[in-house]
XYZ file of C-alpha atoms in Angstrom:
608
model
C -0.535 0.164 0.139
C 1.619 3.702 -0.968
C 1.756 5.993 2.127
C 2.795 9.707 1.721
C 5.939 8.411 4.382
C 6.652 4.944 5.811
C 5.396 3.538 9.161
C 8.709 4.164 11.814
C 9.585 1.198 13.223
C 12.382 0.666 16.189
C 12.493 -0.259 19.851
C 14.616 2.729 21.467
C 11.878 5.204 21.320
C 9.115 7.037 19.044
C 7.586 10.474 18.960
C 4.892 12.069 17.321
C 3.805 15.631 17.206
C 2.383 18.251 15.066
C 5.674 20.076 14.293
C 8.682 18.738 13.449
C 10.987 20.606 16.034
C 8.836 19.402 19.233
C 9.008 16.075 17.673
C 12.976 15.997 17.500
C 13.516 17.660 21.281
C 11.538 15.292 22.721
C 13.613 12.386 20.620
C 16.800 14.826 21.930
C 15.586 13.872 25.682
C 14.965 10.578 25.207
C 18.444 9.833 23.356
C 19.978 11.551 26.706
C 18.298 8.884 28.981
C 14.837 10.581 29.712
C 11.476 8.663 29.702
C 8.537 9.414 27.730
C 7.466 12.164 30.196
C 10.510 13.798 30.223
C 10.183 13.922 26.126
C 6.555 15.215 26.150
C 7.042 17.997 29.093
C 10.243 19.252 26.721
C 8.237 18.807 23.064
C 5.088 20.705 25.048
C 6.855 23.859 25.661
C 8.490 23.671 22.362
C 5.263 23.860 20.644
C 4.224 26.875 23.007
C 7.137 28.136 21.076
C 7.256 27.287 17.065
C 3.285 27.022 17.353
C 1.875 29.643 19.126
C -1.315 30.040 16.953
C -2.084 27.156 18.410
C -1.490 26.933 21.822
C 0.091 28.694 24.392
C 1.550 28.301 28.494
C -1.856 29.826 29.686
C -3.864 27.425 27.663
C -4.655 23.933 28.836
C -4.318 20.388 28.082
C -5.441 16.881 28.895
C -2.568 14.380 28.912
C -2.860 10.467 28.836
C -0.379 8.735 30.628
C 0.155 4.851 30.680
C 3.348 4.038 32.782
C 4.755 0.285 31.694
C 2.913 -1.805 33.749
C 0.545 0.600 35.006
C -2.913 1.785 34.724
C -3.872 4.689 32.074
C -4.587 7.567 34.070
C -5.817 11.175 33.162
C -3.939 14.431 34.067
C -6.622 17.007 33.743
C -4.563 20.471 32.758
C -7.914 22.295 31.986
C -8.363 24.739 34.027
C -11.941 25.910 35.714
C -13.976 29.174 35.685
C -12.715 31.856 37.572
C -14.694 32.607 40.960
C -16.130 35.774 39.561
C -17.491 34.175 36.255
C -20.401 33.562 36.414
C -23.794 33.970 34.035
C -25.113 36.551 36.126
C -21.936 38.983 35.801
C -21.912 38.170 31.930
C -25.577 38.533 31.540
C -25.253 41.731 33.369
C -23.046 43.055 30.387
C -25.232 42.103 27.707
C -23.673 39.111 26.813
C -25.764 36.036 25.178
C -22.768 34.106 24.821
C -19.288 34.306 26.226
C -16.649 36.207 23.608
C -14.738 34.336 21.769
C -11.646 36.543 22.758
C -10.451 38.501 25.440
C -9.939 37.762 29.319
C -13.606 37.550 30.219
C -13.360 34.219 28.052
C -10.010 33.341 30.035
C -10.381 30.241 32.687
C -7.801 29.673 34.976
C -4.804 28.692 33.064
C -3.972 24.975 33.344
C -1.460 23.731 30.481
C 1.891 24.787 32.766
C 0.885 23.397 36.203
C 0.503 19.929 34.356
C 3.148 19.767 32.503
C 5.267 20.609 35.636
C 3.018 18.000 38.116
C 3.605 15.314 34.836
C 7.595 16.070 35.049
C 7.318 15.995 38.855
C 5.544 12.421 39.297
C 6.589 10.490 36.587
C 9.830 12.243 35.088
C 13.182 11.831 35.583
C 14.843 14.979 34.443
C 15.288 18.719 36.213
C 12.728 21.081 34.909
C 16.444 23.530 33.615
C 16.934 20.733 31.322
C 13.439 19.993 30.142
C 13.253 23.454 29.414
C 16.533 24.174 27.177
C 14.943 23.435 23.864
C 12.526 25.828 24.220
C 14.228 28.778 25.979
C 16.943 28.172 22.741
C 14.442 28.624 20.087
C 12.291 31.500 22.179
C 15.609 33.260 22.418
C 17.688 32.450 19.700
C 14.717 32.232 16.800
C 13.200 29.261 15.043
C 12.448 29.163 11.055
C 8.423 29.874 12.065
C 5.890 27.472 9.893
C 4.269 30.012 7.569
C 0.909 29.563 8.968
C 2.030 31.613 11.867
C 2.893 34.915 9.538
C -0.497 34.215 7.833
C -2.377 34.056 11.517
C -0.177 37.251 12.150
C -1.470 39.015 9.298
C -4.982 38.214 9.771
C -5.061 39.949 13.039
C -2.828 42.891 12.245
C -5.355 45.875 12.308
C -6.033 44.381 15.809
C -2.554 44.084 16.885
C -1.432 47.287 15.711
C -4.888 49.452 17.294
C -5.913 47.642 19.829
C -3.703 44.650 21.322
C -0.409 46.523 21.012
C 1.559 44.341 23.353
C 1.146 40.975 20.565
C 2.277 43.694 17.957
C 5.806 44.366 19.668
C 6.442 40.532 19.503
C 4.693 39.174 16.413
C 5.067 42.283 14.309
C 8.636 43.582 14.978
C 9.315 46.523 13.011
C 5.776 45.866 11.159
C 6.793 42.964 9.862
C 4.667 39.659 10.618
C 6.874 36.351 10.910
C 8.837 34.732 8.043
C 9.653 31.583 7.302
C 13.483 31.311 6.551
C 13.895 34.068 8.899
C 14.446 33.399 12.521
C 11.729 34.614 14.610
C 12.238 34.972 18.495
C 10.224 35.687 21.691
C 12.856 37.211 24.186
C 10.294 37.981 26.428
C 9.122 34.208 26.600
C 12.975 33.437 26.827
C 13.067 36.013 29.757
C 10.456 34.322 31.638
C 11.580 30.942 31.673
C 15.150 31.806 32.506
C 13.797 34.378 35.323
C 11.609 31.069 36.666
C 14.567 29.097 36.600
C 16.509 31.509 38.648
C 14.079 31.910 41.185
C 14.001 27.900 41.956
C 17.622 27.140 41.413
C 18.131 27.379 45.216
C 14.813 25.505 46.345
C 16.268 22.122 46.491
C 16.337 18.907 44.870
C 14.864 18.188 41.444
C 11.323 17.704 43.024
C 11.984 20.583 45.237
C 12.591 22.901 42.499
C 9.560 22.027 40.238
C 7.344 22.702 43.392
C 8.729 26.070 43.474
C 8.120 26.662 39.558
C 4.389 25.732 39.905
C 4.125 28.174 43.105
C 6.003 31.139 41.117
C 3.093 30.370 38.226
C 0.281 30.367 40.891
C 1.430 33.103 43.281
C 4.490 34.650 41.790
C 5.985 36.970 39.324
C 4.044 34.698 36.478
C 0.723 35.459 38.339
C 1.314 38.891 39.525
C 1.637 39.387 35.672
C -1.701 37.208 34.007
C -3.868 39.163 37.065
C -2.420 42.599 35.606
C -3.222 41.818 31.979
C -7.072 40.210 32.828
C -7.716 43.549 34.828
C -6.892 45.511 31.600
C -9.889 46.618 29.347
C -9.704 44.480 25.901
C -11.516 44.663 22.760
C -13.373 40.959 22.023
C -15.401 39.482 19.569
C -18.579 40.936 21.554
C -17.519 44.251 19.554
C -16.772 45.780 22.996
C -13.710 46.199 25.785
C -14.255 43.988 28.792
C -12.121 42.953 31.783
C -11.743 39.553 33.075
C -12.700 37.883 36.202
C -9.077 35.996 36.827
C -7.675 36.656 40.354
C -4.870 36.294 42.434
C -6.864 33.771 44.488
C -8.037 31.958 41.665
C -4.794 31.206 40.090
C -3.405 30.197 43.914
C -6.176 28.035 44.390
C -6.021 25.813 41.185
C -3.772 22.611 40.381
C -3.731 19.829 37.500
C -5.399 16.374 38.880
C -4.943 12.861 38.196
C -8.807 10.857 37.376
C -9.356 7.597 36.101
C -9.619 7.469 32.661
C -12.943 6.762 30.407
C -13.370 3.162 28.723
C -15.286 1.484 26.359
C -14.326 -2.126 25.336
C -14.537 -2.889 21.483
C -13.518 -5.801 19.964
C -10.478 -7.073 22.247
C -9.641 -2.914 22.672
C -10.009 -1.094 25.148
C -10.058 2.571 24.101
C -9.097 5.045 27.274
C -9.974 9.230 26.713
C -10.803 11.530 29.667
C -14.305 12.203 31.099
C -17.288 14.062 30.062
C -15.881 17.303 31.040
C -13.935 16.557 27.484
C -15.741 15.513 24.585
C -13.433 12.447 24.534
C -16.218 10.249 25.313
C -17.884 10.927 22.013
C -15.573 8.494 20.629
C -16.464 5.777 23.207
C -20.133 6.504 22.143
C -19.467 6.209 18.286
C -17.925 2.634 19.538
C -20.877 1.869 21.310
C -23.010 2.676 18.701
C -21.266 0.447 15.701
C -23.722 -2.574 14.863
C -21.982 -5.905 15.129
C -21.045 -6.364 11.911
C -19.586 -3.038 9.694
C -20.115 -2.530 5.883
C -16.796 -2.312 3.703
C -14.137 -0.299 4.433
C -14.094 3.093 3.327
C -17.807 1.863 0.947
C -20.377 4.543 0.934
C -22.427 2.321 3.498
C -19.572 3.163 5.536
C -19.320 6.759 5.781
C -22.898 7.272 6.356
C -23.120 4.700 9.156
C -20.100 6.992 10.453
C -21.825 10.226 9.898
C -25.007 9.414 11.327
C -23.868 7.454 14.720
C -21.275 10.684 15.274
C -24.771 13.162 14.842
C -26.186 10.877 17.965
C -23.093 10.645 19.990
C -23.173 14.659 19.437
C -26.391 15.087 20.098
C -25.851 13.758 23.581
C -22.420 15.607 24.537
C -24.677 18.632 23.731
C -27.521 17.738 26.025
C -25.280 15.505 28.587
C -21.525 16.800 28.306
C -20.022 18.693 30.729
C -18.298 19.552 34.392
C -21.745 21.954 36.694
C -23.826 18.723 36.563
C -23.687 15.079 37.100
C -23.205 12.971 33.618
C -24.741 9.643 33.348
C -21.616 8.912 31.646
C -22.569 4.695 32.452
C -25.664 4.836 30.677
C -24.462 6.645 27.505
C -21.945 4.372 26.946
C -24.506 1.053 27.635
C -25.407 -1.659 25.776
C -28.994 -1.186 25.796
C -28.577 2.679 25.550
C -27.022 2.266 21.966
C -29.001 -0.574 21.141
C -32.405 1.665 20.935
C -30.235 4.769 19.558
C -28.774 2.785 16.500
C -32.146 2.014 15.195
C -32.320 5.926 14.568
C -29.964 5.455 12.051
C -32.020 5.584 8.478
C -30.734 5.283 5.265
C -30.894 8.472 4.350
C -29.397 11.647 6.160
C -30.784 13.012 9.704
C -30.928 16.863 9.598
C -31.895 16.663 13.465
C -30.317 17.061 16.438
C -31.505 14.369 18.421
C -30.056 13.542 21.781
C -31.348 10.390 23.797
C -32.654 10.112 27.153
C -30.051 7.989 29.183
C -31.896 6.189 32.360
C -34.718 7.639 31.290
C -33.777 11.161 32.014
C -34.825 14.307 30.207
C -32.559 16.153 27.799
C -32.111 19.507 27.928
C -30.303 21.666 25.471
C -28.889 25.346 25.836
C -31.881 27.873 24.426
C -28.676 28.529 21.763
C -29.411 25.120 20.593
C -33.178 25.932 20.317
C -32.437 28.625 18.235
C -30.147 26.973 16.122
C -32.660 24.008 15.462
C -35.770 26.402 15.036
C -33.671 27.903 11.601
C -33.095 31.080 12.864
C -30.565 31.903 9.807
C -27.533 33.462 11.680
C -26.742 30.245 13.904
C -26.980 27.778 10.869
C -23.410 28.569 9.443
C -20.022 27.017 10.592
C -18.946 28.222 14.109
C -15.860 30.607 14.322
C -14.426 27.675 16.136
C -11.217 25.731 15.540
C -10.520 24.822 12.300
C -9.826 21.950 9.982
C -6.566 22.094 7.981
C -6.367 23.597 4.971
C -8.756 26.030 2.950
C -10.269 25.153 -0.269
C -12.354 27.622 -2.670
C -15.122 25.024 -2.588
C -15.402 24.362 1.103
C -17.033 27.191 3.810
C -15.145 25.387 6.435
C -12.099 27.631 7.280
C -8.353 26.799 7.161
C -5.648 28.026 9.342
C -6.457 30.580 12.286
C -8.528 33.413 10.620
C -10.411 35.732 11.255
C -14.269 35.067 10.388
C -16.435 37.364 8.922
C -18.032 38.651 12.382
C -14.154 39.927 13.600
C -13.652 36.772 15.480
C -10.200 35.398 15.628
C -9.703 31.265 15.126
C -7.651 29.419 16.794
C -6.542 25.115 16.542
C -4.849 22.944 18.371
C -1.324 20.920 19.187
C -0.660 16.839 19.508
C 1.610 14.770 20.656
C 2.803 10.876 21.313
C 5.333 9.490 22.950
C 6.282 5.596 23.600
C 9.827 4.829 25.082
C 12.169 2.017 25.310
C 10.340 0.814 28.705
C 7.107 0.618 27.473
C 5.743 4.185 29.124
C 3.328 6.173 26.864
C 1.618 9.278 27.075
C -0.833 11.456 24.893
C -1.619 14.895 24.591
C -3.301 17.567 23.083
C -2.227 21.105 24.288
C -4.096 24.173 22.665
C -5.667 27.652 24.111
C -3.410 30.657 24.949
C -3.064 31.150 21.420
C -1.086 34.595 20.059
C -4.812 35.724 18.747
C -6.702 34.838 21.588
C -5.917 37.921 24.032
C -3.180 40.128 23.814
C 0.280 38.870 24.525
C 1.126 39.470 28.279
C 3.930 42.183 28.335
C 5.793 40.944 31.115
C 5.676 37.281 30.127
C 5.366 36.650 26.298
C 2.469 34.746 25.886
C -1.550 35.660 26.015
C -4.427 34.280 28.282
C -6.761 31.351 26.929
C -10.219 31.796 26.386
C -11.590 28.434 26.898
C -14.767 29.847 28.851
C -16.661 30.448 25.217
C -17.131 26.622 25.256
C -20.022 27.654 27.828
C -23.569 28.204 28.243
C -24.713 31.462 30.036
C -27.818 29.538 31.026
C -28.377 28.657 34.243
C -29.065 24.607 34.914
C -26.912 23.146 31.851
C -23.814 20.807 32.411
C -21.855 23.140 30.620
C -23.304 26.043 32.049
C -20.505 28.761 33.213
C -20.023 27.693 36.631
C -17.221 29.348 38.950
C -14.883 26.467 40.314
C -16.273 23.719 37.134
C -14.354 23.211 33.987
C -15.413 24.003 30.544
C -16.155 21.232 28.350
C -13.135 20.963 25.846
C -12.923 19.853 22.464
C -9.374 18.421 23.398
C -9.302 14.650 23.542
C -5.947 12.252 22.947
C -6.284 8.687 23.342
C -4.925 5.597 24.370
C -6.050 1.965 23.485
C -5.131 -1.151 24.607
C -5.059 -4.387 23.134
C -6.557 -7.730 25.517
C -5.447 -4.987 28.417
C -1.967 -3.994 27.606
C -1.284 -0.365 25.626
C -0.486 -0.532 22.461
C -1.265 2.997 20.582
C -1.427 6.445 21.332
C -3.014 8.665 19.339
C -4.998 11.894 19.127
C -5.310 15.142 16.551
C -5.965 19.102 16.540
C -9.589 20.292 15.169
C -11.972 21.312 17.553
C -14.942 19.525 17.652
C -13.671 17.163 14.384
C -11.233 15.460 17.127
C -13.370 12.568 17.853
C -14.465 12.324 14.319
C -11.096 12.107 12.744
C -10.011 9.505 15.799
C -12.568 7.418 14.854
C -12.009 7.195 11.046
C -8.183 6.276 12.247
C -8.798 3.967 14.686
C -11.235 1.931 12.939
C -8.619 1.979 9.975
C -6.130 0.450 12.279
C -8.335 -1.837 13.899
C -10.376 -3.469 10.699
C -7.312 -3.619 7.997
C -4.671 -5.216 9.933
C -1.069 -4.698 9.846
C 1.667 -4.075 7.700
C 5.790 -4.883 7.969
C 5.001 -6.703 11.148
C 3.267 -3.629 12.972
C 0.471 -1.484 13.085
C 0.177 0.229 9.710
C -0.343 3.572 11.610
C 0.771 5.840 8.467
C -1.950 4.339 6.007
C -4.775 4.958 8.800
C -3.634 8.931 8.707
C -3.067 9.226 5.320
C -6.637 7.386 4.379
C -9.778 9.895 2.999
C -11.195 11.685 6.191
C -14.167 13.589 6.682
C -16.321 15.798 9.486
C -19.900 17.173 9.730
C -21.107 20.009 11.551
C -24.469 18.877 12.349
C -24.605 20.028 16.167
C -23.475 23.410 17.443
C -20.289 24.475 17.731
C -17.958 24.504 20.361
C -16.344 27.940 19.557
C -18.120 31.229 18.694
C -19.822 32.208 17.863
C -21.163 28.646 18.356
C -23.206 27.758 14.703
C -23.802 24.471 13.337
C -24.539 23.229 9.755
C -27.532 20.507 9.429
C -27.253 17.494 7.330
C -23.796 18.439 6.597
C -20.277 16.698 5.572
C -17.307 17.835 4.553
C -15.053 15.373 2.722
C -11.461 15.031 1.507
C -12.262 15.998 -2.496
C -9.820 12.597 -3.181
C -12.570 10.316 -1.722
C -14.315 7.921 -4.130
C -16.420 10.049 -6.808
C -19.481 6.878 -6.386
C -19.316 7.556 -2.549
C -20.023 11.236 -2.582
C -22.719 10.218 -5.279
C -24.165 8.101 -2.693
C -23.877 10.257 0.363
C -25.244 13.279 -1.952
C -28.279 10.859 -2.921
C -28.792 9.970 0.840
C -29.542 13.356 1.486
C -25.905 14.641 3.024
C -25.147 18.382 1.965
C -21.278 17.244 0.869
C -18.925 19.488 0.195
C -15.359 18.763 -1.256
C -12.472 19.652 0.592
C -9.049 20.178 -0.252
C -7.759 16.875 -0.749
C -5.540 16.664 1.885
C -7.613 19.130 4.303
C -9.302 16.515 6.965
C -7.618 15.687 10.297
C -4.043 15.900 11.564
C -3.410 12.640 13.710
C -0.186 11.532 15.201
C 0.263 8.429 16.779
C 3.049 6.231 18.143
C 2.590 2.417 19.097
C 3.946 -0.515 20.718
C 3.751 -3.858 20.530
C 3.950 -5.946 23.567
C 4.723 -9.429 21.940
C 8.161 -8.079 20.491
C 8.640 -4.540 21.831
C 8.707 -3.140 18.437
C 7.701 0.350 18.866
C 6.098 2.463 15.980
C 5.364 6.343 14.926
C 3.473 7.767 12.230
C 2.387 11.358 11.686
C -0.259 13.512 9.432
C 1.094 15.199 5.923
C -1.659 17.514 6.122
C -0.289 21.036 6.805
C 3.276 20.443 6.331
C 4.573 20.155 9.398
C 3.449 16.928 11.637
C 6.441 14.806 11.810
C 7.262 11.154 13.688
C 10.807 10.526 14.632
C 12.046 7.561 16.212
C 15.018 4.617 16.192
């Protein structure tokens, strides 16, 4: 089978991420004796530097970790809503939705603390060593990918007139970052160097990491973040607002461990973050599959997956969140999904149909009802995390861009690592994009905007609630085979993440193996698709009922049959759907493998 790249195989270590510099930095840590967790932390901080349009230190990250011989766990790096972030507060400002940009949308930053907790508990390297790579790229420069400069150009006017601290970093001398020219962020480098200087005398490795966590929560970093949150900032509402983040909010929160949500399917066990993420959507899509599947890639197969996704996403809309109890056991039960499966017809559904797990009555937001009743301003694609590439024939946005309403979009990163001892990690860093908030002048990076995923309506599982997490789209995966971790994978892409991951996983599971190992690259390269037939997670929370966007290299007969069945099919660029990364380990042989997405021309796997 032809693939764009080989599936890498070896025995020492494998890394896959959305940027080659992050992948190679992680590999350098492995070569220096570090384990998968040391390598992941180093890669994560490099991603903050080289993909600033996709993530930042004040963003968030869910991390799945599978220690060799241990249990898969979730490390939650999703911060909560500040104490002052209430429905009443936002409504009092005349808002119906949380803005897509600005400090009013900022949750307590979660990524930094999660990475340091991972390093403290599972790593072996000192903090100074894993930060070396990020500091080097920020201080001496790196050749930026084209999309960094393209993103800056879309917000140039905003930066020059309103977010001037961002212009200082991303428009030095009036020029946006250019491919082939070193781009630097000296303020970010200075932040990490100052942090290391302040913790150097704290004691041993673990004591220094703990001291760094305190500096973030209550030291100079916290002070600068709070100052920035209090500055009136132009956001997507068209007004200037201050945020609700306080010193007490930062001091009170830390990343936490929790059990993974799991589902068993045909000898596999899929592990995801809980329903404060959209992770269980992947599990429920598997639960909705019939015992016998149509031929892989056929119109029957694609139709089945699209319609199952719609049902799972409708349940996400009605039931997922952190502000109320989620009946996850019922949502994943065989009885519930057997009944839901009967709703899949031969034609495309244009409805949002949440179920009633355990007999409970579903409740949708007023915004979702507005979408369903046909109010035209909502029946469009939301200005959220995009697919990868633009197409002149597709209304689905490409890289981070400015929407017609003036809002900015961001996307996400992903990284996977497996080491020679069998330790495995999957993580999806996001938020704190350069286009989310103004750069904090003293720090070199902005606040995030994850609260835009909550509803300004009381009593919903995803209502804006102080001390509760916004329901995130971030959704890394670890797969077990007969109870043993064998694969870590994930993708950027917002609402598309667990659609693309399902297609990838089934391609691996259904199409077998090549060269003695999992055909990761073939599964990543396979034509992919997504639908937007549910309220989007990002401002302005739009949807396209009945829609499906497919790569134009999809078989023409499949496209024609989907249209005959009533799907509103958009042909995107031939390589536009999915940005998957994956690593794997064969427990029988110890052979490691890895692959990365060719779309977007920056994801790479390395290993030996």
